[in-house]
PDB file of C-alpha atoms and ligand atoms in Angstrom:
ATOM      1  CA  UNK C  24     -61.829 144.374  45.775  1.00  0.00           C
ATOM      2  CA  UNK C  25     -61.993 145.487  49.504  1.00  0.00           C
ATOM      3  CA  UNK C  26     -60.184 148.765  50.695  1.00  0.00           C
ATOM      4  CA  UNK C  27     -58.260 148.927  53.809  1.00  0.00           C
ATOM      5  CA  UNK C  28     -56.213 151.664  54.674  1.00  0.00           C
ATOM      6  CA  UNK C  29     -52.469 150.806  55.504  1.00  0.00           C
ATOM      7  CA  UNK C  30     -51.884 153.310  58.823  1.00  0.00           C
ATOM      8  CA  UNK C  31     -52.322 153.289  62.497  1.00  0.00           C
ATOM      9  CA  UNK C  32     -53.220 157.405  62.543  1.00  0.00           C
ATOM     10  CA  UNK C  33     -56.411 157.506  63.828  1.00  0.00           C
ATOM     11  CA  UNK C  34     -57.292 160.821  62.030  1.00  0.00           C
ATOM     12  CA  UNK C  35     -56.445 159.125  58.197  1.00  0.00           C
ATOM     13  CA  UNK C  36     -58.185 156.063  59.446  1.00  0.00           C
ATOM     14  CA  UNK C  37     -61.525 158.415  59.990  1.00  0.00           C
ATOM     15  CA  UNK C  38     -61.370 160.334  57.019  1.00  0.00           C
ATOM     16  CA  UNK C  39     -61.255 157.099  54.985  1.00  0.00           C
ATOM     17  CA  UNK C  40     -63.788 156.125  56.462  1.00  0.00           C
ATOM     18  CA  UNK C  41     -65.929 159.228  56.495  1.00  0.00           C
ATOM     19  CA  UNK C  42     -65.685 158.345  52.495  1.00  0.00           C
ATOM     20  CA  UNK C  43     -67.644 155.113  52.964  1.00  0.00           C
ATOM     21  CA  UNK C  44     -65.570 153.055  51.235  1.00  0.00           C
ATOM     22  CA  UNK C  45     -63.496 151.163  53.969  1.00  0.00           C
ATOM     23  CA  UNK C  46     -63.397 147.623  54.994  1.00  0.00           C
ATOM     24  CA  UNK C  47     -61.054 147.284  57.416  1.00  0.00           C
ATOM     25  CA  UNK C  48     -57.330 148.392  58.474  1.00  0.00           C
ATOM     26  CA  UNK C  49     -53.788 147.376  58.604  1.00  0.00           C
ATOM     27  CA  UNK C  50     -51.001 148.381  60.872  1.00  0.00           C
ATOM     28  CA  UNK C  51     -47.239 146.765  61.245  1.00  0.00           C
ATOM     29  CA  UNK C  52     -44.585 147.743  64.349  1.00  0.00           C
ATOM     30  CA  UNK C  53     -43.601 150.488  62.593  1.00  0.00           C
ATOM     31  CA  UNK C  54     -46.939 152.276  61.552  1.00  0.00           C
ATOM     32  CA  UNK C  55     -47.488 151.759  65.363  1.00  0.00           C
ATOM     33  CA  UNK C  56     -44.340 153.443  66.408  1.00  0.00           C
ATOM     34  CA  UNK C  57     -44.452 156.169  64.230  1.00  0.00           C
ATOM     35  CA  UNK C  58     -47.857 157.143  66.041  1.00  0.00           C
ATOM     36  CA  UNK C  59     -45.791 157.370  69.499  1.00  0.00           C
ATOM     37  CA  UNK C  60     -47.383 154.352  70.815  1.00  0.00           C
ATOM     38  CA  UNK C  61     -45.681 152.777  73.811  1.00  0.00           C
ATOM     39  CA  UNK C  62     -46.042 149.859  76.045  1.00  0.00           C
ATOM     40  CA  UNK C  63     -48.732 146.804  75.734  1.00  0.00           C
ATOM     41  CA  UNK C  64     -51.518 148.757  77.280  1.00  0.00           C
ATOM     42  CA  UNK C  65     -51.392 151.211  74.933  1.00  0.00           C
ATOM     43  CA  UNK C  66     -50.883 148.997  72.302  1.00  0.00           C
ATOM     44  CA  UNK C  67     -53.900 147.422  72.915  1.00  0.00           C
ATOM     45  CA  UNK C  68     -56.074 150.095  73.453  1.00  0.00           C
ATOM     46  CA  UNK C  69     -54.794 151.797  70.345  1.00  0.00           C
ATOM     47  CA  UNK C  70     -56.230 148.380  68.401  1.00  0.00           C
ATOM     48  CA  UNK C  71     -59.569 148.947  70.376  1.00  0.00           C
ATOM     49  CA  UNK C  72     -60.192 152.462  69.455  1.00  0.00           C
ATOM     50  CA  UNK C  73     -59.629 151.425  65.806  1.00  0.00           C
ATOM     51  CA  UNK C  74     -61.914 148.423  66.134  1.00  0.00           C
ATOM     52  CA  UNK C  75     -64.769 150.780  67.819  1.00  0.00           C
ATOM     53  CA  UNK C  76     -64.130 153.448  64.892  1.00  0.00           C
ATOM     54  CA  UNK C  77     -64.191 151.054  62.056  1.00  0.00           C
ATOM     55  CA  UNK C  78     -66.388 147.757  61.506  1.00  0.00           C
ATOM     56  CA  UNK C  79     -64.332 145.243  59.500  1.00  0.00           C
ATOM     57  CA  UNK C  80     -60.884 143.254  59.480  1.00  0.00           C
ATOM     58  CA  UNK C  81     -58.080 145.250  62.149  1.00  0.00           C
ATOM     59  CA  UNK C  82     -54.736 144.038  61.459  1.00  0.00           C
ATOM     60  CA  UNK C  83     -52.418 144.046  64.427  1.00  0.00           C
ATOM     61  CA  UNK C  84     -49.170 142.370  64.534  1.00  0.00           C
ATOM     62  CA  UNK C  85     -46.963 140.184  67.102  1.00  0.00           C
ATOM     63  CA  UNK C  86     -43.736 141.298  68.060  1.00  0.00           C
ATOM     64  CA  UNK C  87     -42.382 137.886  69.079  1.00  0.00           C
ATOM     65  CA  UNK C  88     -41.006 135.117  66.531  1.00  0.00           C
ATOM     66  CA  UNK C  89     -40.891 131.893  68.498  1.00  0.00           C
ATOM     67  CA  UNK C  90     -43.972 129.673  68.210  1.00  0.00           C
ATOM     68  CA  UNK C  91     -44.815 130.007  71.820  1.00  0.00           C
ATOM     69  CA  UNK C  92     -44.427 133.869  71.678  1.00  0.00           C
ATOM     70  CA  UNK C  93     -46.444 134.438  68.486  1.00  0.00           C
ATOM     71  CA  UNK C  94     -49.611 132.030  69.939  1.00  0.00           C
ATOM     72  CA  UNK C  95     -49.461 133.423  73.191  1.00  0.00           C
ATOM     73  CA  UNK C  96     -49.756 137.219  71.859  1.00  0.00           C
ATOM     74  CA  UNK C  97     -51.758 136.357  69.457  1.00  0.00           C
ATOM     75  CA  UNK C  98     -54.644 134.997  71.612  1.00  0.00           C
ATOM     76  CA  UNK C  99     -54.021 138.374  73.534  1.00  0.00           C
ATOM     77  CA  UNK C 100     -54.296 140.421  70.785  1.00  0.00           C
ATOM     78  CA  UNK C 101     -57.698 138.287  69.005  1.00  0.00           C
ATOM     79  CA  UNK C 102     -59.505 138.619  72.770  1.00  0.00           C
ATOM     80  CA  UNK C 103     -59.097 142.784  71.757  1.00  0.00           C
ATOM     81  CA  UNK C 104     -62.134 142.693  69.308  1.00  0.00           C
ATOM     82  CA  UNK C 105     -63.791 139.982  67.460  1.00  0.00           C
ATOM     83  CA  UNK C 106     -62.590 141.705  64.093  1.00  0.00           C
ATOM     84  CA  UNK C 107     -58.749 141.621  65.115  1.00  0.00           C
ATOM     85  CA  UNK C 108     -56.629 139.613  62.982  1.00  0.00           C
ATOM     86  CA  UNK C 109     -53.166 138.046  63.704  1.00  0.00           C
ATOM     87  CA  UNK C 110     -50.665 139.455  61.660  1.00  0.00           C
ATOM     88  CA  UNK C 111     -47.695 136.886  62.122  1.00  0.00           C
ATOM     89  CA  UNK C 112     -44.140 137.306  59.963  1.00  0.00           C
ATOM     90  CA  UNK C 113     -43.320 134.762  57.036  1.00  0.00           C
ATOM     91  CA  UNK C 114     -40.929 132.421  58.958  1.00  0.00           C
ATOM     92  CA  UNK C 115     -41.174 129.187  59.786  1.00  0.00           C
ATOM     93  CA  UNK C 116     -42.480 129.412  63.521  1.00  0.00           C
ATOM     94  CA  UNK C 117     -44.807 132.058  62.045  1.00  0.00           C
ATOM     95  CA  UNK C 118     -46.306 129.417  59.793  1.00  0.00           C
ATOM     96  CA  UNK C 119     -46.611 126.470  62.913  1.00  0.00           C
ATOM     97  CA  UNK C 120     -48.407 129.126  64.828  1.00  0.00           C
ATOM     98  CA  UNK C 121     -50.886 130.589  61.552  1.00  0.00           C
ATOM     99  CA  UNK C 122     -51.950 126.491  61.439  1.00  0.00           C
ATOM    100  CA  UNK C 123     -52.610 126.569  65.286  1.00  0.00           C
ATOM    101  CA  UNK C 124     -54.804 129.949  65.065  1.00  0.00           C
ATOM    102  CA  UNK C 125     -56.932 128.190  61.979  1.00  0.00           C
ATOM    103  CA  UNK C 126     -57.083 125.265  63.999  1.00  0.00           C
ATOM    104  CA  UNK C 127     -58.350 127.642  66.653  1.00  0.00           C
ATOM    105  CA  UNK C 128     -60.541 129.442  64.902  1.00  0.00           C
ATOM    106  CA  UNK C 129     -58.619 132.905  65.204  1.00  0.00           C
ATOM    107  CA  UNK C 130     -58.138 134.888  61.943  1.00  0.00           C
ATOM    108  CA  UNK C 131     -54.634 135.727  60.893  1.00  0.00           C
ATOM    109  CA  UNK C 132     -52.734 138.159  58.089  1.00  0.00           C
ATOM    110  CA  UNK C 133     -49.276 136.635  56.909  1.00  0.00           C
ATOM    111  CA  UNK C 134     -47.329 139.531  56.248  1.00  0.00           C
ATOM    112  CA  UNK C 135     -43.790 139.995  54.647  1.00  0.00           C
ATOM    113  CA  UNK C 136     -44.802 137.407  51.690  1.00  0.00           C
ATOM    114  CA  UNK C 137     -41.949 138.235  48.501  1.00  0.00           C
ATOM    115  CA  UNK C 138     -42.633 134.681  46.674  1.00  0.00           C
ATOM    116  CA  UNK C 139     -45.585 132.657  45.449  1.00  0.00           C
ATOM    117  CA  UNK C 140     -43.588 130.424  47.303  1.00  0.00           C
ATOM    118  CA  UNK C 141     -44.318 132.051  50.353  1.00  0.00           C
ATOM    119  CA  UNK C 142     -48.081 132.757  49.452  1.00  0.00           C
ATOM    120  CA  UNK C 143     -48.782 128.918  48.964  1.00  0.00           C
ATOM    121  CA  UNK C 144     -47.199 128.215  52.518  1.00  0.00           C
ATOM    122  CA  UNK C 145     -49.247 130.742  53.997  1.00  0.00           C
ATOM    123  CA  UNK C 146     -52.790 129.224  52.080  1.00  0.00           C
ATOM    124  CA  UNK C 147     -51.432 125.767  52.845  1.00  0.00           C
ATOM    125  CA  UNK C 148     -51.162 126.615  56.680  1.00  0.00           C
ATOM    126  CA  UNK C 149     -55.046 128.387  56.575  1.00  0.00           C
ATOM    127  CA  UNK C 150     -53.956 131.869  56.750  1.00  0.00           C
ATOM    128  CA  UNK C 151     -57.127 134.197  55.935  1.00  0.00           C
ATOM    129  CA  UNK C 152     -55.115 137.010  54.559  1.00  0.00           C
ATOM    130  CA  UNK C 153     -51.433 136.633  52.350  1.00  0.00           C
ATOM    131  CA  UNK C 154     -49.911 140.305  52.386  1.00  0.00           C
ATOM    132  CA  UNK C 155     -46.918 140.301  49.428  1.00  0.00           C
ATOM    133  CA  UNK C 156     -45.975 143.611  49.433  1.00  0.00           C
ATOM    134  CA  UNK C 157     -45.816 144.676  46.095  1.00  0.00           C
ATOM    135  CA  UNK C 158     -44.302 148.489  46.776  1.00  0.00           C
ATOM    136  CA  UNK C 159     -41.307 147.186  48.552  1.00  0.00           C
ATOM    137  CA  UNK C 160     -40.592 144.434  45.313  1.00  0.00           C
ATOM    138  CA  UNK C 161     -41.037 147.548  42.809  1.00  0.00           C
ATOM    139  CA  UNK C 162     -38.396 149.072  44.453  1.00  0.00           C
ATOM    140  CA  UNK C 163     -36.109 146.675  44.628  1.00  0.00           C
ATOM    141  CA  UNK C 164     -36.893 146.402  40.458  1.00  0.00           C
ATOM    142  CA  UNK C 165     -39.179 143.812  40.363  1.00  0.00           C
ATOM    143  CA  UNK C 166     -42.505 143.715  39.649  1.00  0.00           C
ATOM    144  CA  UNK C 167     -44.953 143.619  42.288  1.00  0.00           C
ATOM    145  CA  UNK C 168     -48.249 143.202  40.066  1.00  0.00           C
ATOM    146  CA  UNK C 169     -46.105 140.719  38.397  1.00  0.00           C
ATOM    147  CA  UNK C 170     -46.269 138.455  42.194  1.00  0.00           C
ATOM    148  CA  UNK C 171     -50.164 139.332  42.849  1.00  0.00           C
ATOM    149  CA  UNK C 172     -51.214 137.780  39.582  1.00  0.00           C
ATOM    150  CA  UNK C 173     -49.388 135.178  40.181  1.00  0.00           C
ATOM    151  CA  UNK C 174     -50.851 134.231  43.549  1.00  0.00           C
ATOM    152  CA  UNK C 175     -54.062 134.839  42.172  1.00  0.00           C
ATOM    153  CA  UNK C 176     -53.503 132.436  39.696  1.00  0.00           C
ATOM    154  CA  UNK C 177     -52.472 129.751  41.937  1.00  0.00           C
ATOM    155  CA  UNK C 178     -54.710 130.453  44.530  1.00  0.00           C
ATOM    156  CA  UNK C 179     -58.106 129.651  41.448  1.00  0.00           C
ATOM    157  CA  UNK C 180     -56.172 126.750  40.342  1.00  0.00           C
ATOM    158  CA  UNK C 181     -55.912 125.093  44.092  1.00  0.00           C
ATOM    159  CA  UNK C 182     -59.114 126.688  45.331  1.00  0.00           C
ATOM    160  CA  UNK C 183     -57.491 127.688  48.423  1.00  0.00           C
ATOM    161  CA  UNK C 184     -59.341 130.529  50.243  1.00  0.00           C
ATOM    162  CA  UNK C 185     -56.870 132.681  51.740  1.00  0.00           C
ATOM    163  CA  UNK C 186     -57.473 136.493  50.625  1.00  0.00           C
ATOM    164  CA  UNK C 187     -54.913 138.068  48.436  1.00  0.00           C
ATOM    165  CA  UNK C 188     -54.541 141.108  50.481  1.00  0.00           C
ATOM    166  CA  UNK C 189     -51.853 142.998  48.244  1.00  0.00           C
ATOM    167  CA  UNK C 190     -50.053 145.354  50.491  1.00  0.00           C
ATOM    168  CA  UNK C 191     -47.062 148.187  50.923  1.00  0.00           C
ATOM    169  CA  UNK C 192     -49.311 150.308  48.316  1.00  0.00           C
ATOM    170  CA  UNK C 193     -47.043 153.047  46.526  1.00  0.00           C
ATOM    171  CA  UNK C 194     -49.779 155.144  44.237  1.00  0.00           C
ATOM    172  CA  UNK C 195     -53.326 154.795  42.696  1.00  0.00           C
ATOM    173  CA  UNK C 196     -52.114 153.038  39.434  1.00  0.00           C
ATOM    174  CA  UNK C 197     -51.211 150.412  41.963  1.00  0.00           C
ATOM    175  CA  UNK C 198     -54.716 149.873  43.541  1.00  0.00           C
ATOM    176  CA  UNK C 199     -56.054 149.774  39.459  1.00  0.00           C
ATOM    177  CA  UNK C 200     -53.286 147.108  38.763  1.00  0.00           C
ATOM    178  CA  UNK C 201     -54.536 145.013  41.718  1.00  0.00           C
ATOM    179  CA  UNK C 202     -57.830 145.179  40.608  1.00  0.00           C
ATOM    180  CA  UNK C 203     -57.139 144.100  37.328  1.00  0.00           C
ATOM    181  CA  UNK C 204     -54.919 141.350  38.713  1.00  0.00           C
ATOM    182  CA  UNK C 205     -57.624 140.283  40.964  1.00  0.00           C
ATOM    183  CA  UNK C 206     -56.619 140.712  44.173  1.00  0.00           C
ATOM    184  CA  UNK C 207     -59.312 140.487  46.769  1.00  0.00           C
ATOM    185  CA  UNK C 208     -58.026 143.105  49.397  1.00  0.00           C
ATOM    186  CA  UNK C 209     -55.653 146.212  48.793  1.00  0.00           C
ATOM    187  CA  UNK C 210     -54.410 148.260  51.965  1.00  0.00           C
ATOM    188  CA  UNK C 211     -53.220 151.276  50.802  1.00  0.00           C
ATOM    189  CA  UNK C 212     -52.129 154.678  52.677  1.00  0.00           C
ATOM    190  CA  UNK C 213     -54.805 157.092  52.139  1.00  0.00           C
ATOM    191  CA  UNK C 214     -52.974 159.927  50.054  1.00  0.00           C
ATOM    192  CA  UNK C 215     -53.291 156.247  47.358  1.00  0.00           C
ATOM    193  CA  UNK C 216     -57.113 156.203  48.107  1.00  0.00           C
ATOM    194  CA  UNK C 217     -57.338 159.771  47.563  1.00  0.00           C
ATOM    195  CA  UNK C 218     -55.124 159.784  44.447  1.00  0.00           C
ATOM    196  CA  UNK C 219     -57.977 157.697  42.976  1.00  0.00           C
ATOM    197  CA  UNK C 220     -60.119 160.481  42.937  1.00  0.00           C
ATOM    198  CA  UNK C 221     -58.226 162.888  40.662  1.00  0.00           C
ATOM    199  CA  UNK C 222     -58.182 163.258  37.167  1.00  0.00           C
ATOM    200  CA  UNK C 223     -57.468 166.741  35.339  1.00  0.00           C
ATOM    201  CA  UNK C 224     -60.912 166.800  33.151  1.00  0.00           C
ATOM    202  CA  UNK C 225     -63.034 166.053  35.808  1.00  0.00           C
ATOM    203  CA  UNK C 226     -61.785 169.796  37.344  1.00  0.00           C
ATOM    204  CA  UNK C 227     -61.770 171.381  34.101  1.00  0.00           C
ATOM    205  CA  UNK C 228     -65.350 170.384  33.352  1.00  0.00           C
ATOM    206  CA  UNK C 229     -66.855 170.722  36.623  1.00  0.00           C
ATOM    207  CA  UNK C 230     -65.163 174.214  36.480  1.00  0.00           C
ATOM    208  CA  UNK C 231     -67.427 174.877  33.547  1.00  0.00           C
ATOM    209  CA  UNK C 232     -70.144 173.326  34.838  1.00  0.00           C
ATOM    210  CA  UNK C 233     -70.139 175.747  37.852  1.00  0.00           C
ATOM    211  CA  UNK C 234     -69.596 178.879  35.491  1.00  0.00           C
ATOM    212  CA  UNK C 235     -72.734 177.782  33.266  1.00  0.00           C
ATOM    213  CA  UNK C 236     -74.588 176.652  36.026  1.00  0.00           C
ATOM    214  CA  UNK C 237     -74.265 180.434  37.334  1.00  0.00           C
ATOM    215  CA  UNK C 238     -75.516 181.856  34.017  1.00  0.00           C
ATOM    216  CA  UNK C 239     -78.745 179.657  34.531  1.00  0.00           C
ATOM    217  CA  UNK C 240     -79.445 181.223  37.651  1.00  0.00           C
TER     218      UNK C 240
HETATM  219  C1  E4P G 314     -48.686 145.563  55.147  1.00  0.00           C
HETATM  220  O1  E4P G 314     -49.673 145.242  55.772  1.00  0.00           O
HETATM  221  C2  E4P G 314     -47.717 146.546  55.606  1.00  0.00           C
HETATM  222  O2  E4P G 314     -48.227 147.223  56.719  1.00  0.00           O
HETATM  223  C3  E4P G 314     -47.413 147.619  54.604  1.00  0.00           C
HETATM  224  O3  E4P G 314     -48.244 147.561  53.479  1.00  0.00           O
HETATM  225  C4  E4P G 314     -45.971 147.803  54.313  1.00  0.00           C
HETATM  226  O4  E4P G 314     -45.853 148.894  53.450  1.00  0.00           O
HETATM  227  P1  E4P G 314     -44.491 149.707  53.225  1.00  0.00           P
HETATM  228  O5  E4P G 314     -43.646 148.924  52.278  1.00  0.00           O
HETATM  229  O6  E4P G 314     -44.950 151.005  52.658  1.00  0.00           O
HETATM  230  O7  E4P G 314     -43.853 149.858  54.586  1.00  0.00           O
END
């Protein structure tokens, strides 16, 4: 399963990526906006300094929901970086304009997926990424593992070859459940990432490791 981190703060975006482990980022309007970014110059050369820093997928998503709008800044937004990808919104114009950027050979991310109905849609129209967002479903008292193993599942059966990038990340236990469910990508904010790392014993025993290590020396 590939890691992306799910932020548009360029200082968690390097220290995942300091760890290695990274293949690529997302980012939404409002990840954008919370960084203070204003205006489409910015914009886009906030999407180029991520693309220099890391080398894989860079999510960046239109604004506009009209067919027209969403292919027009969309081939804007692919001519950033070759590893730009269009995220466009589950809706119907979004869906007319992911078939015209696979048709055109420009990667996209459907984002705001809450169905399996939505996920085939999005596979069926060529999208390379389906994002369900899993966090926002478990708090609304579904289950969002419950949606990614599903579009796993359907996704084998048809052979389509859209990634299941399983997105709005809550914790570690959900990057293990995604794993487990199969999921090929899981964009997750890095205190998730980091949460992976920590487990009680390991700190108790590398405490003693330390202590006999000094009475070796
Ligand atoms: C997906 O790409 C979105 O950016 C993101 O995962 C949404 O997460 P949230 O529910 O924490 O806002």
């Amino acid at each position: 399963m590939k890691f992306f981190i799910d932020t548009a703060n360029l200082d968690q975006i390097r220290e995942a990526n300091d760890l290695g482990v990274l293949d690529g980022v997302t980012t939404n309007p409002s990840l954008m906006a919370k960084e203070g970014i204003k205006g489409k110059e910015a914009i886009f050369q906030h999407y180029k300094t991520i693309c220099e820093m890391v080398d894989g997928p860079i999510s960046a998503e239109v604004l506009g929901t009209t067919f027209d709008e969403i292919v027009a800044e969309g081939k804007e937004l692919a001519a950033i970086h070759p590893n730009i990808v269009v995220k466009v919104p589950m809706i119907k114009d979004g869906i007319k304009a992911i078939k015209w950027f696979t048709d055109n050979d420009i990667q996209t991310n459907c984002t705001l997926v809450f169905s399996a109905g939505q996920a085939i849609l999005a596979a069926k129209a060529g999208a390379t990424f389906v994002s369900p967002f899993l966090g926002r479903i478990d708090d609304s008292g579904w289950d969002g593992v419950q949606l990614i193993e599903e579009i796993v599942q359907i996704y084998n059966a048809q052979g389509y070859m859209t990634e299941v990038l399983a997105a709005s990340i809550r914790n570690p236990l959900h990057i293990v459940r995604c794993a487990s469910a199969g999921a090929d990508v899981c964009t997750c904010p890095l205190s998730s990432i980091l949460g992976l790392l920590k487990h009680p014993l390991t700190d108790l025993g590398l405490q003693q490791f330390l202590k006999d290590a000094q009475s070796m020396k």
